[in-house]
Amino acid sequence: MEPGTTRVRAVYGPAAIRFLMQHSGKAGNQALNVEKDIRCGGCGVRIQTEHPDRIGYAPEAALSRETVLCKRCFRIRHYGDIGEIRVSPDVFMKKLDEIAQTDSLVVQIVDLFDFAGSWIPGIHRHIGNNPLLLVANKLDLFPKSTNWDRLKHWVRESAKELGIRPVDVILCSASKGLGMGQVVEAINEWRHERDVMVIGTTNAGKSTFINRLLAEEGAAEDLVTTSPYPGTTLDLVRIPLDDGKAIYDTPGIVRKDRISEWLPPKDLKSVVPMTELRPRVYQLNGRQTLFFGGLVRFDFVRGSRQPFVCYMSNRLYIHRTKSEQAEAIHEKHLGELLVPPSDPASLPRWKKHSIRLRGGEKRDVVISGLGWIAAGREPAELEVWAPEGIHVGVRRSII
């Protein structure tokens, strides 16, 4: 048993679980500062029974169930039908801004696989004077040979560079349960009988994180709807605690500067990693190119022969070719050999990013929402072609 698991009851006692199971989707899930109403126990949206084609629909017969689910959450859970819903990002930002007016412990979930893309810009302005606990999720994606202490230090220093000094940094895997005992310890230490606001960008793993906490205390099923598609949680989901306070699962903040936000569910299966990353190493000469599906083109323009280590979903197809042939291959095979995208017209046109690595130290070339390429031991001139608006940058090596 992990250190700290015996203290879970201090956060989620049996009475809280029973209350949640009895009232989820009803008064237990109302949003902040609104009248009591019926909310979906999975995504938090207001339930309505009149318009089957609109958000929040549930048949009247469903209202008598212990957990009321909207039609969308029901289909996600029982049929794996990941329905795409587009909600204005401004709506979610408004919910985030309300946190500054509360007295809460803020738990920010970041995605270790996409740290920059899962960071919330200006987070200190949104949370006010509330303390911030930083939880770096998806630890299970990293190779087992990773130095965990070094990785934790990397996260803390990266947060510091972004202007944030969290009360603590915890590494975890919500899907596998790794590090959850330390998370509960930290929540117990810093909550001080306050509400807990769990925040993060879309697909950072907030809802999976909350379900894991509840499962450790004996919840028989996932109470918050999860899916691989960004934007599953549509409103605040309130989970009551024994002391009258609550944990809130908040809607994911949309970051349109990462590739994952632009892809439909069938393409996300190739891009979002679900298992431990297997680094793929390519020894490249100058004037060689890597295609990451048809999403990104990576050109090694100039430099001595050297390795480029790709950390991306194991299911993503990588095609290697000579740079002089790259344009012709792209035109001929985009959407066929070079997939995803299944629909090339759905993405913005490519924009070129020129990168110069000085050599002597490992650096990561990051394509937000897709992964990164580790290089830099030798000087190199690179060009990265990615959809316009997608963040491409260089950082200190994470591994």
mmCIF file of C-alpha atoms in Angstrom:
data_model
loop_
_atom_site.group_PDB
_atom_site.id
_atom_site.type_symbol
_atom_site.label_atom_id
_atom_site.label_comp_id
_atom_site.label_asym_id
_atom_site.label_seq_id
_atom_site.Cartn_x
_atom_site.Cartn_y
_atom_site.Cartn_z
ATOM 1 C CA MET A 1 0.000 0.000 0.000
ATOM 2 C CA GLU A 2 1.299 3.449 -0.893
ATOM 3 C CA PRO A 3 2.230 5.831 1.904
ATOM 4 C CA GLY A 4 -0.749 8.020 2.731
ATOM 5 C CA THR A 5 -3.534 5.734 1.519
ATOM 6 C CA THR A 6 -4.797 5.245 5.081
ATOM 7 C CA ARG A 7 -5.587 8.937 5.220
ATOM 8 C CA VAL A 8 -8.017 8.885 2.302
ATOM 9 C CA ARG A 9 -10.926 8.821 4.738
ATOM 10 C CA ALA A 10 -9.942 12.255 5.980
ATOM 11 C CA VAL A 11 -10.919 13.539 2.537
ATOM 12 C CA TYR A 12 -13.532 11.034 1.370
ATOM 13 C CA GLY A 13 -15.281 9.313 4.271
ATOM 14 C CA PRO A 14 -17.956 6.646 3.744
ATOM 15 C CA ALA A 15 -20.725 9.151 4.450
ATOM 16 C CA ALA A 16 -19.499 11.360 1.623
ATOM 17 C CA ILE A 17 -19.473 8.446 -0.804
ATOM 18 C CA ARG A 18 -22.993 7.356 0.222
ATOM 19 C CA PHE A 19 -24.253 10.923 -0.140
ATOM 20 C CA LEU A 20 -22.668 11.210 -3.556
ATOM 21 C CA MET A 21 -24.132 7.903 -4.754
ATOM 22 C CA GLN A 22 -27.597 8.959 -3.567
ATOM 23 C CA HIS A 23 -27.587 12.515 -4.848
ATOM 24 C CA SER A 24 -25.183 12.630 -7.795
ATOM 25 C CA GLY A 25 -26.874 14.517 -10.615
ATOM 26 C CA LYS A 26 -29.330 16.189 -8.236
ATOM 27 C CA ALA A 27 -28.708 18.718 -5.467
ATOM 28 C CA GLY A 28 -25.201 17.318 -4.953
ATOM 29 C CA ASN A 29 -24.055 18.527 -8.352
ATOM 30 C CA GLN A 30 -25.292 22.097 -8.518
ATOM 31 C CA ALA A 31 -22.822 24.682 -9.792
ATOM 32 C CA LEU A 32 -21.539 27.534 -7.681
ATOM 33 C CA ASN A 33 -23.880 30.472 -7.131
ATOM 34 C CA VAL A 34 -26.952 28.998 -8.854
ATOM 35 C CA GLU A 35 -30.211 27.612 -7.545
ATOM 36 C CA LYS A 36 -30.492 23.891 -6.909
ATOM 37 C CA ASP A 37 -31.380 22.084 -10.120
ATOM 38 C CA ILE A 38 -30.785 18.763 -11.790
ATOM 39 C CA ARG A 39 -27.285 18.383 -13.178
ATOM 40 C CA CYS A 40 -25.720 15.537 -15.106
ATOM 41 C CA GLY A 41 -23.704 13.417 -12.689
ATOM 42 C CA GLY A 42 -21.118 12.826 -15.391
ATOM 43 C CA CYS A 43 -20.326 16.185 -16.986
ATOM 44 C CA GLY A 44 -22.166 18.713 -14.781
ATOM 45 C CA VAL A 45 -24.384 20.167 -17.498
ATOM 46 C CA ARG A 46 -27.941 21.256 -16.609
ATOM 47 C CA ILE A 47 -30.421 18.477 -17.449
ATOM 48 C CA GLN A 48 -33.306 19.276 -19.814
ATOM 49 C CA THR A 49 -35.994 16.888 -21.088
ATOM 50 C CA GLU A 50 -37.505 18.744 -24.037
ATOM 51 C CA HIS A 51 -34.874 18.842 -26.810
ATOM 52 C CA PRO A 52 -33.109 15.520 -27.577
ATOM 53 C CA ASP A 53 -30.732 17.214 -30.034
ATOM 54 C CA ARG A 54 -29.429 19.770 -27.517
ATOM 55 C CA ILE A 55 -26.831 19.634 -24.742
ATOM 56 C CA GLY A 56 -28.053 18.191 -21.454
ATOM 57 C CA TYR A 57 -30.975 16.129 -22.736
ATOM 58 C CA ALA A 58 -32.217 13.183 -20.663
ATOM 59 C CA PRO A 59 -35.601 11.420 -20.861
ATOM 60 C CA GLU A 60 -37.951 12.118 -17.957
ATOM 61 C CA ALA A 61 -37.735 8.475 -16.872
ATOM 62 C CA ALA A 62 -34.027 8.981 -16.128
ATOM 63 C CA LEU A 63 -34.719 11.626 -13.484
ATOM 64 C CA SER A 64 -35.687 9.010 -10.927
ATOM 65 C CA ARG A 65 -32.313 7.251 -11.117
ATOM 66 C CA GLU A 66 -29.698 7.595 -8.383
ATOM 67 C CA THR A 67 -27.269 9.076 -10.904
ATOM 68 C CA VAL A 68 -28.834 11.194 -13.631
ATOM 69 C CA LEU A 69 -26.821 11.213 -16.850
ATOM 70 C CA CYS A 70 -27.385 13.319 -19.917
ATOM 71 C CA LYS A 71 -27.819 11.476 -23.221
ATOM 72 C CA ARG A 72 -24.237 12.277 -24.245
ATOM 73 C CA CYS A 73 -22.659 10.901 -21.044
ATOM 74 C CA PHE A 74 -24.872 7.819 -21.194
ATOM 75 C CA ARG A 75 -23.721 7.031 -24.732
ATOM 76 C CA ILE A 76 -20.062 7.657 -23.869
ATOM 77 C CA ARG A 77 -20.209 5.267 -20.923
ATOM 78 C CA HIS A 78 -22.272 2.470 -22.416
ATOM 79 C CA TYR A 79 -21.462 2.614 -26.124
ATOM 80 C CA GLY A 80 -18.141 4.436 -26.373
ATOM 81 C CA ASP A 81 -19.901 6.970 -28.571
ATOM 82 C CA ILE A 82 -17.701 10.060 -28.151
ATOM 83 C CA GLY A 83 -19.972 12.840 -29.328
ATOM 84 C CA GLU A 84 -18.223 16.052 -30.245
ATOM 85 C CA ILE A 85 -19.627 19.194 -28.629
ATOM 86 C CA ARG A 86 -18.247 22.639 -29.247
ATOM 87 C CA VAL A 87 -18.689 25.142 -26.423
ATOM 88 C CA SER A 88 -17.235 28.639 -26.481
ATOM 89 C CA PRO A 89 -13.919 28.714 -24.551
ATOM 90 C CA ASP A 90 -15.092 31.963 -22.947
ATOM 91 C CA VAL A 91 -17.734 30.019 -21.011
ATOM 92 C CA PHE A 92 -15.079 27.832 -19.376
ATOM 93 C CA MET A 93 -12.798 30.784 -18.670
ATOM 94 C CA LYS A 94 -15.641 32.524 -16.860
ATOM 95 C CA LYS A 95 -16.016 29.484 -14.591
ATOM 96 C CA LEU A 96 -12.287 29.587 -13.911
ATOM 97 C CA ASP A 97 -12.385 33.270 -12.994
ATOM 98 C CA GLU A 98 -14.959 32.528 -10.267
ATOM 99 C CA ILE A 99 -12.317 30.610 -8.314
ATOM 100 C CA ALA A 100 -10.566 33.834 -7.264
ATOM 101 C CA GLN A 101 -13.721 34.752 -5.300
ATOM 102 C CA THR A 102 -13.682 31.516 -3.302
ATOM 103 C CA ASP A 103 -11.652 30.259 -0.342
ATOM 104 C CA SER A 104 -10.293 27.046 -1.840
ATOM 105 C CA LEU A 105 -7.330 24.804 -2.347
ATOM 106 C CA VAL A 106 -6.712 24.784 -6.095
ATOM 107 C CA VAL A 107 -5.396 21.528 -7.562
ATOM 108 C CA GLN A 108 -4.058 22.087 -11.066
ATOM 109 C CA ILE A 109 -3.694 18.952 -13.189
ATOM 110 C CA VAL A 110 -1.038 19.193 -15.902
ATOM 111 C CA ASP A 111 -0.235 16.586 -18.526
ATOM 112 C CA LEU A 112 3.398 15.468 -18.294
ATOM 113 C CA PHE A 113 3.250 14.388 -21.935
ATOM 114 C CA ASP A 114 2.214 17.899 -22.991
ATOM 115 C CA PHE A 115 3.321 20.171 -20.155
ATOM 116 C CA ALA A 116 3.331 23.479 -22.060
ATOM 117 C CA GLY A 117 0.110 22.687 -23.902
ATOM 118 C CA SER A 118 -1.690 21.718 -20.682
ATOM 119 C CA TRP A 119 -0.614 24.787 -18.721
ATOM 120 C CA ILE A 120 -3.247 27.471 -18.070
ATOM 121 C CA PRO A 121 -1.790 30.857 -19.072
ATOM 122 C CA GLY A 122 -2.124 33.509 -16.372
ATOM 123 C CA ILE A 123 -3.245 30.949 -13.797
ATOM 124 C CA HIS A 124 -2.212 33.212 -10.892
ATOM 125 C CA ARG A 125 -4.761 35.826 -12.015
ATOM 126 C CA HIS A 126 -7.588 33.274 -12.147
ATOM 127 C CA ILE A 127 -7.092 31.710 -8.702
ATOM 128 C CA GLY A 128 -6.417 34.875 -6.695
ATOM 129 C CA ASN A 129 -4.764 34.266 -3.331
ATOM 130 C CA ASN A 130 -5.768 30.611 -3.116
ATOM 131 C CA PRO A 131 -2.901 28.110 -2.655
ATOM 132 C CA LEU A 132 -2.032 25.967 -5.677
ATOM 133 C CA LEU A 133 -1.136 22.270 -5.521
ATOM 134 C CA LEU A 134 0.438 21.179 -8.810
ATOM 135 C CA VAL A 135 -0.281 17.582 -9.849
ATOM 136 C CA ALA A 136 1.588 16.322 -12.913
ATOM 137 C CA ASN A 137 -0.464 13.489 -14.402
ATOM 138 C CA LYS A 138 0.203 10.615 -16.853
ATOM 139 C CA LEU A 139 3.392 9.445 -15.213
ATOM 140 C CA ASP A 140 2.704 5.971 -16.614
ATOM 141 C CA LEU A 141 3.485 7.190 -20.148
ATOM 142 C CA PHE A 142 7.151 7.741 -19.323
ATOM 143 C CA PRO A 143 9.738 4.957 -19.707
ATOM 144 C CA LYS A 144 10.414 3.075 -16.468
ATOM 145 C CA SER A 145 14.069 4.122 -16.715
ATOM 146 C CA THR A 146 13.066 7.774 -16.150
ATOM 147 C CA ASN A 147 14.671 9.498 -13.161
ATOM 148 C CA TRP A 148 11.545 10.481 -11.198
ATOM 149 C CA ASP A 149 13.346 12.908 -8.857
ATOM 150 C CA ARG A 150 14.839 14.720 -11.839
ATOM 151 C CA LEU A 151 11.434 14.812 -13.528
ATOM 152 C CA LYS A 152 9.803 16.310 -10.408
ATOM 153 C CA HIS A 153 12.549 18.935 -10.230
ATOM 154 C CA TRP A 154 11.966 19.693 -13.920
ATOM 155 C CA VAL A 155 8.248 20.284 -13.271
ATOM 156 C CA ARG A 156 8.915 22.544 -10.290
ATOM 157 C CA GLU A 157 11.482 24.613 -12.189
ATOM 158 C CA SER A 158 9.206 24.878 -15.230
ATOM 159 C CA ALA A 159 6.371 26.152 -13.018
ATOM 160 C CA LYS A 160 8.756 28.675 -11.459
ATOM 161 C CA GLU A 161 9.707 29.941 -14.924
ATOM 162 C CA LEU A 162 5.989 30.427 -15.595
ATOM 163 C CA GLY A 163 5.660 32.577 -12.482
ATOM 164 C CA ILE A 164 4.086 29.992 -10.156
ATOM 165 C CA ARG A 165 5.379 28.671 -6.830
ATOM 166 C CA PRO A 166 3.042 25.813 -5.885
ATOM 167 C CA VAL A 167 2.727 24.637 -2.288
ATOM 168 C CA ASP A 168 3.837 21.215 -3.534
ATOM 169 C CA VAL A 169 4.435 19.221 -6.729
ATOM 170 C CA ILE A 170 3.191 15.632 -7.003
ATOM 171 C CA LEU A 171 3.762 13.223 -9.897
ATOM 172 C CA CYS A 172 0.992 10.705 -10.493
ATOM 173 C CA SER A 173 -0.874 8.521 -12.927
ATOM 174 C CA ALA A 174 -4.601 8.850 -12.370
ATOM 175 C CA SER A 175 -5.352 6.009 -14.782
ATOM 176 C CA LYS A 176 -2.993 3.567 -13.022
ATOM 177 C CA GLY A 177 -3.257 4.896 -9.465
ATOM 178 C CA LEU A 178 0.449 5.715 -9.165
ATOM 179 C CA GLY A 179 1.265 8.457 -6.642
ATOM 180 C CA MET A 180 -2.340 8.916 -5.517
ATOM 181 C CA GLY A 181 -1.427 8.339 -1.869
ATOM 182 C CA GLN A 182 0.946 11.318 -2.006
ATOM 183 C CA VAL A 183 -1.779 13.392 -3.656
ATOM 184 C CA VAL A 184 -4.221 12.654 -0.832
ATOM 185 C CA GLU A 185 -1.530 13.458 1.737
ATOM 186 C CA ALA A 186 -0.970 16.838 0.095
ATOM 187 C CA ILE A 187 -4.696 17.626 -0.105
ATOM 188 C CA ASN A 188 -5.077 16.786 3.591
ATOM 189 C CA GLU A 189 -2.127 18.971 4.475
ATOM 190 C CA TRP A 190 -3.160 22.052 2.493
ATOM 191 C CA ARG A 191 -6.979 21.983 2.347
ATOM 192 C CA HIS A 192 -7.656 23.275 5.888
ATOM 193 C CA GLU A 193 -11.426 22.571 5.674
ATOM 194 C CA ARG A 194 -11.791 24.461 2.413
ATOM 195 C CA ASP A 195 -13.331 23.475 -0.906
ATOM 196 C CA VAL A 196 -11.020 21.868 -3.470
ATOM 197 C CA MET A 197 -11.114 23.133 -7.055
ATOM 198 C CA VAL A 198 -9.622 20.713 -9.590
ATOM 199 C CA ILE A 199 -8.632 22.630 -12.703
ATOM 200 C CA GLY A 200 -6.768 21.946 -15.922
ATOM 201 C CA THR A 201 -6.921 22.112 -19.680
ATOM 202 C CA THR A 202 -9.043 19.738 -21.739
ATOM 203 C CA ASN A 203 -7.846 16.144 -21.665
ATOM 204 C CA ALA A 204 -5.307 16.698 -18.876
ATOM 205 C CA GLY A 205 -7.024 13.940 -16.890
ATOM 206 C CA LYS A 206 -9.038 15.874 -14.284
ATOM 207 C CA SER A 207 -12.092 13.642 -14.320
ATOM 208 C CA THR A 208 -10.002 10.447 -14.328
ATOM 209 C CA PHE A 209 -8.073 11.906 -11.385
ATOM 210 C CA ILE A 210 -11.256 12.501 -9.368
ATOM 211 C CA ASN A 211 -12.669 9.072 -10.220
ATOM 212 C CA ARG A 212 -9.439 7.473 -8.992
ATOM 213 C CA LEU A 213 -9.704 9.269 -5.649
ATOM 214 C CA LEU A 214 -13.283 8.061 -5.244
ATOM 215 C CA ALA A 215 -12.400 4.513 -6.313
ATOM 216 C CA GLU A 216 -9.758 4.290 -3.618
ATOM 217 C CA GLU A 217 -12.514 4.896 -1.068
ATOM 218 C CA GLY A 218 -14.802 2.257 -2.547
ATOM 219 C CA ALA A 219 -16.992 3.916 -5.184
ATOM 220 C CA ALA A 220 -18.311 1.071 -7.332
ATOM 221 C CA GLU A 221 -18.250 2.969 -10.623
ATOM 222 C CA ASP A 222 -16.795 6.041 -12.244
ATOM 223 C CA LEU A 223 -18.974 8.962 -11.202
ATOM 224 C CA VAL A 224 -17.483 11.592 -13.502
ATOM 225 C CA THR A 225 -17.638 10.972 -17.240
ATOM 226 C CA THR A 226 -14.286 10.551 -18.967
ATOM 227 C CA SER A 227 -13.339 10.114 -22.613
ATOM 228 C CA PRO A 228 -10.299 10.605 -24.861
ATOM 229 C CA TYR A 229 -12.001 13.587 -26.486
ATOM 230 C CA PRO A 230 -11.278 17.091 -25.147
ATOM 231 C CA GLY A 231 -14.151 18.961 -23.507
ATOM 232 C CA THR A 232 -16.033 16.087 -21.844
ATOM 233 C CA THR A 233 -16.838 18.038 -18.638
ATOM 234 C CA LEU A 234 -19.229 20.852 -19.562
ATOM 235 C CA ASP A 235 -19.957 22.475 -16.193
ATOM 236 C CA LEU A 236 -18.945 22.268 -12.537
ATOM 237 C CA VAL A 237 -19.448 18.826 -10.995
ATOM 238 C CA ARG A 238 -19.778 19.068 -7.215
ATOM 239 C CA ILE A 239 -18.647 16.184 -4.996
ATOM 240 C CA PRO A 240 -19.602 16.699 -1.323
ATOM 241 C CA LEU A 241 -17.206 16.028 1.556
ATOM 242 C CA ASP A 242 -17.976 14.950 5.115
ATOM 243 C CA ASP A 243 -17.308 18.400 6.562
ATOM 244 C CA GLY A 244 -19.828 20.194 4.337
ATOM 245 C CA LYS A 245 -17.240 21.351 1.830
ATOM 246 C CA ALA A 246 -16.811 19.882 -1.654
ATOM 247 C CA ILE A 247 -14.461 18.972 -4.448
ATOM 248 C CA TYR A 248 -15.325 20.518 -7.805
ATOM 249 C CA ASP A 249 -14.430 19.052 -11.172
ATOM 250 C CA THR A 250 -14.263 22.070 -13.476
ATOM 251 C CA PRO A 251 -14.601 22.201 -17.269
ATOM 252 C CA GLY A 252 -11.317 21.846 -19.123
ATOM 253 C CA ILE A 253 -9.771 25.039 -20.437
ATOM 254 C CA VAL A 254 -9.389 24.983 -24.217
ATOM 255 C CA ARG A 255 -5.919 25.515 -25.718
ATOM 256 C CA LYS A 256 -6.261 25.881 -29.491
ATOM 257 C CA ASP A 257 -2.478 26.003 -29.911
ATOM 258 C CA ARG A 258 -2.088 22.213 -29.682
ATOM 259 C CA ILE A 259 -2.814 19.681 -32.384
ATOM 260 C CA SER A 260 -5.017 17.459 -30.237
ATOM 261 C CA GLU A 261 -7.677 20.193 -30.064
ATOM 262 C CA TRP A 262 -8.128 20.095 -33.854
ATOM 263 C CA LEU A 263 -8.584 16.357 -34.360
ATOM 264 C CA PRO A 264 -11.764 14.257 -34.354
ATOM 265 C CA PRO A 265 -11.987 11.190 -32.078
ATOM 266 C CA LYS A 266 -10.889 8.688 -34.736
ATOM 267 C CA ASP A 267 -7.652 10.649 -35.320
ATOM 268 C CA LEU A 268 -6.999 11.177 -31.623
ATOM 269 C CA LYS A 269 -6.599 7.421 -31.229
ATOM 270 C CA SER A 270 -3.316 7.698 -33.143
ATOM 271 C CA VAL A 271 -2.089 10.871 -31.425
ATOM 272 C CA VAL A 272 -3.008 10.637 -27.729
ATOM 273 C CA PRO A 273 -0.727 8.048 -26.062
ATOM 274 C CA MET A 274 -2.436 5.451 -23.881
ATOM 275 C CA THR A 275 0.539 3.225 -23.010
ATOM 276 C CA GLU A 276 4.195 3.685 -22.034
ATOM 277 C CA LEU A 277 6.076 5.580 -24.729
ATOM 278 C CA ARG A 278 8.586 3.610 -26.765
ATOM 279 C CA PRO A 279 11.185 6.190 -27.870
ATOM 280 C CA ARG A 280 11.908 5.874 -31.584
ATOM 281 C CA VAL A 281 15.459 6.797 -32.557
ATOM 282 C CA TYR A 282 16.369 8.032 -36.035
ATOM 283 C CA GLN A 283 19.988 8.559 -37.057
ATOM 284 C CA LEU A 284 19.659 11.377 -39.593
ATOM 285 C CA ASN A 285 21.999 13.034 -42.036
ATOM 286 C CA GLY A 286 21.489 16.595 -43.182
ATOM 287 C CA ARG A 287 18.681 17.030 -45.717
ATOM 288 C CA GLN A 288 16.576 14.237 -44.310
ATOM 289 C CA THR A 289 12.934 14.559 -43.244
ATOM 290 C CA LEU A 290 10.534 12.896 -40.829
ATOM 291 C CA PHE A 291 6.769 13.043 -41.346
ATOM 292 C CA PHE A 292 4.679 12.532 -38.214
ATOM 293 C CA GLY A 293 1.631 11.150 -39.941
ATOM 294 C CA GLY A 294 0.480 14.009 -42.124
ATOM 295 C CA LEU A 295 0.353 16.400 -39.182
ATOM 296 C CA VAL A 296 3.924 17.705 -38.984
ATOM 297 C CA ARG A 297 7.029 17.687 -41.182
ATOM 298 C CA PHE A 298 10.434 17.742 -39.447
ATOM 299 C CA ASP A 299 13.468 18.687 -41.588
ATOM 300 C CA PHE A 300 17.071 18.196 -40.499
ATOM 301 C CA VAL A 301 18.454 20.983 -42.673
ATOM 302 C CA ARG A 302 22.139 21.010 -41.742
ATOM 303 C CA GLY A 303 24.513 19.340 -39.294
ATOM 304 C CA SER A 304 26.583 16.227 -38.733
ATOM 305 C CA ARG A 305 24.923 12.822 -38.589
ATOM 306 C CA GLN A 306 23.216 12.500 -35.211
ATOM 307 C CA PRO A 307 20.305 10.851 -33.353
ATOM 308 C CA PHE A 308 16.818 12.316 -33.047
ATOM 309 C CA VAL A 309 14.693 10.570 -30.404
ATOM 310 C CA CYS A 310 10.926 10.828 -30.963
ATOM 311 C CA TYR A 311 8.586 10.685 -27.960
ATOM 312 C CA MET A 312 5.118 10.370 -29.431
ATOM 313 C CA SER A 313 2.200 7.968 -29.375
ATOM 314 C CA ASN A 314 3.340 4.475 -30.300
ATOM 315 C CA ARG A 315 0.473 4.335 -32.792
ATOM 316 C CA LEU A 316 1.540 7.417 -34.729
ATOM 317 C CA TYR A 317 3.099 6.546 -38.083
ATOM 318 C CA ILE A 318 6.504 8.163 -38.716
ATOM 319 C CA HIS A 319 7.803 8.261 -42.303
ATOM 320 C CA ARG A 320 11.448 8.958 -43.097
ATOM 321 C CA THR A 321 12.595 10.310 -46.461
ATOM 322 C CA LYS A 322 15.050 12.641 -48.215
ATOM 323 C CA SER A 323 14.103 16.298 -47.897
ATOM 324 C CA GLU A 324 14.265 16.755 -51.672
ATOM 325 C CA GLN A 325 11.443 14.224 -52.049
ATOM 326 C CA ALA A 326 9.370 15.429 -49.072
ATOM 327 C CA GLU A 327 7.100 17.857 -50.901
ATOM 328 C CA ALA A 328 6.169 15.318 -53.589
ATOM 329 C CA ILE A 329 5.483 12.615 -50.977
ATOM 330 C CA HIS A 330 3.317 15.006 -48.990
ATOM 331 C CA GLU A 331 1.234 15.990 -52.009
ATOM 332 C CA LYS A 332 0.767 12.381 -53.155
ATOM 333 C CA HIS A 333 0.202 10.571 -49.866
ATOM 334 C CA LEU A 334 -1.440 13.053 -47.450
ATOM 335 C CA GLY A 335 -4.555 11.428 -46.033
ATOM 336 C CA GLU A 336 -3.481 7.965 -47.256
ATOM 337 C CA LEU A 337 0.048 6.917 -46.229
ATOM 338 C CA LEU A 338 0.470 10.090 -44.190
ATOM 339 C CA VAL A 339 -2.355 9.860 -41.658
ATOM 340 C CA PRO A 340 -3.719 11.328 -39.516
ATOM 341 C CA PRO A 341 -5.385 13.659 -40.432
ATOM 342 C CA SER A 342 -8.146 11.645 -42.045
ATOM 343 C CA ASP A 343 -9.475 14.947 -43.396
ATOM 344 C CA PRO A 344 -6.520 17.214 -44.322
ATOM 345 C CA ALA A 345 -8.866 20.133 -44.999
ATOM 346 C CA SER A 346 -9.811 20.247 -41.312
ATOM 347 C CA LEU A 347 -6.392 21.600 -40.278
ATOM 348 C CA PRO A 348 -4.851 25.045 -40.888
ATOM 349 C CA ARG A 349 -2.119 25.370 -43.481
ATOM 350 C CA TRP A 350 1.424 24.576 -42.384
ATOM 351 C CA LYS A 351 3.717 27.266 -41.049
ATOM 352 C CA LYS A 352 7.509 26.905 -40.976
ATOM 353 C CA HIS A 353 9.455 27.197 -37.705
ATOM 354 C CA SER A 354 13.233 27.556 -38.019
ATOM 355 C CA ILE A 355 15.224 26.191 -35.079
ATOM 356 C CA ARG A 356 18.967 26.273 -34.405
ATOM 357 C CA LEU A 357 20.447 23.982 -31.729
ATOM 358 C CA ARG A 358 23.896 25.053 -30.535
ATOM 359 C CA GLY A 359 24.931 21.573 -29.445
ATOM 360 C CA GLY A 360 26.503 20.402 -26.212
ATOM 361 C CA GLU A 361 23.242 19.848 -24.303
ATOM 362 C CA LYS A 362 20.088 17.850 -24.841
ATOM 363 C CA ARG A 363 17.052 19.861 -25.873
ATOM 364 C CA ASP A 364 13.478 18.929 -26.718
ATOM 365 C CA VAL A 365 11.774 20.257 -29.831
ATOM 366 C CA VAL A 366 8.128 20.316 -28.721
ATOM 367 C CA ILE A 367 5.046 20.191 -30.947
ATOM 368 C CA SER A 368 2.177 20.880 -28.579
ATOM 369 C CA GLY A 369 -0.409 18.110 -28.459
ATOM 370 C CA LEU A 370 1.779 15.721 -30.467
ATOM 371 C CA GLY A 371 4.966 15.108 -28.466
ATOM 372 C CA TRP A 372 8.630 16.030 -28.711
ATOM 373 C CA ILE A 373 11.930 15.189 -30.401
ATOM 374 C CA ALA A 374 15.035 15.033 -28.191
ATOM 375 C CA ALA A 375 18.246 16.243 -29.857
ATOM 376 C CA GLY A 376 20.961 18.840 -29.384
ATOM 377 C CA ARG A 377 24.108 16.952 -28.473
ATOM 378 C CA GLU A 378 25.502 18.199 -31.786
ATOM 379 C CA PRO A 379 24.777 21.538 -33.514
ATOM 380 C CA ALA A 380 21.804 21.309 -35.863
ATOM 381 C CA GLU A 381 19.636 23.512 -38.049
ATOM 382 C CA LEU A 382 16.032 22.355 -38.181
ATOM 383 C CA GLU A 383 12.765 23.330 -39.815
ATOM 384 C CA VAL A 384 9.451 22.222 -38.383
ATOM 385 C CA TRP A 385 6.314 22.545 -40.492
ATOM 386 C CA ALA A 386 3.166 22.455 -38.357
ATOM 387 C CA PRO A 387 -0.419 23.733 -38.704
ATOM 388 C CA GLU A 388 -0.505 27.496 -38.249
ATOM 389 C CA GLY A 389 -1.284 28.442 -34.654
ATOM 390 C CA ILE A 390 0.141 25.244 -33.139
ATOM 391 C CA HIS A 391 2.875 25.911 -30.585
ATOM 392 C CA VAL A 392 6.341 24.742 -31.618
ATOM 393 C CA GLY A 393 9.229 25.463 -29.259
ATOM 394 C CA VAL A 394 12.443 24.304 -27.607
ATOM 395 C CA ARG A 395 12.856 23.467 -23.919
ATOM 396 C CA ARG A 396 15.312 21.882 -21.500
ATOM 397 C CA SER A 397 15.200 18.113 -21.975
ATOM 398 C CA ILE A 398 12.537 16.502 -19.793
ATOM 399 C CA ILE A 399 14.205 13.061 -19.856
#
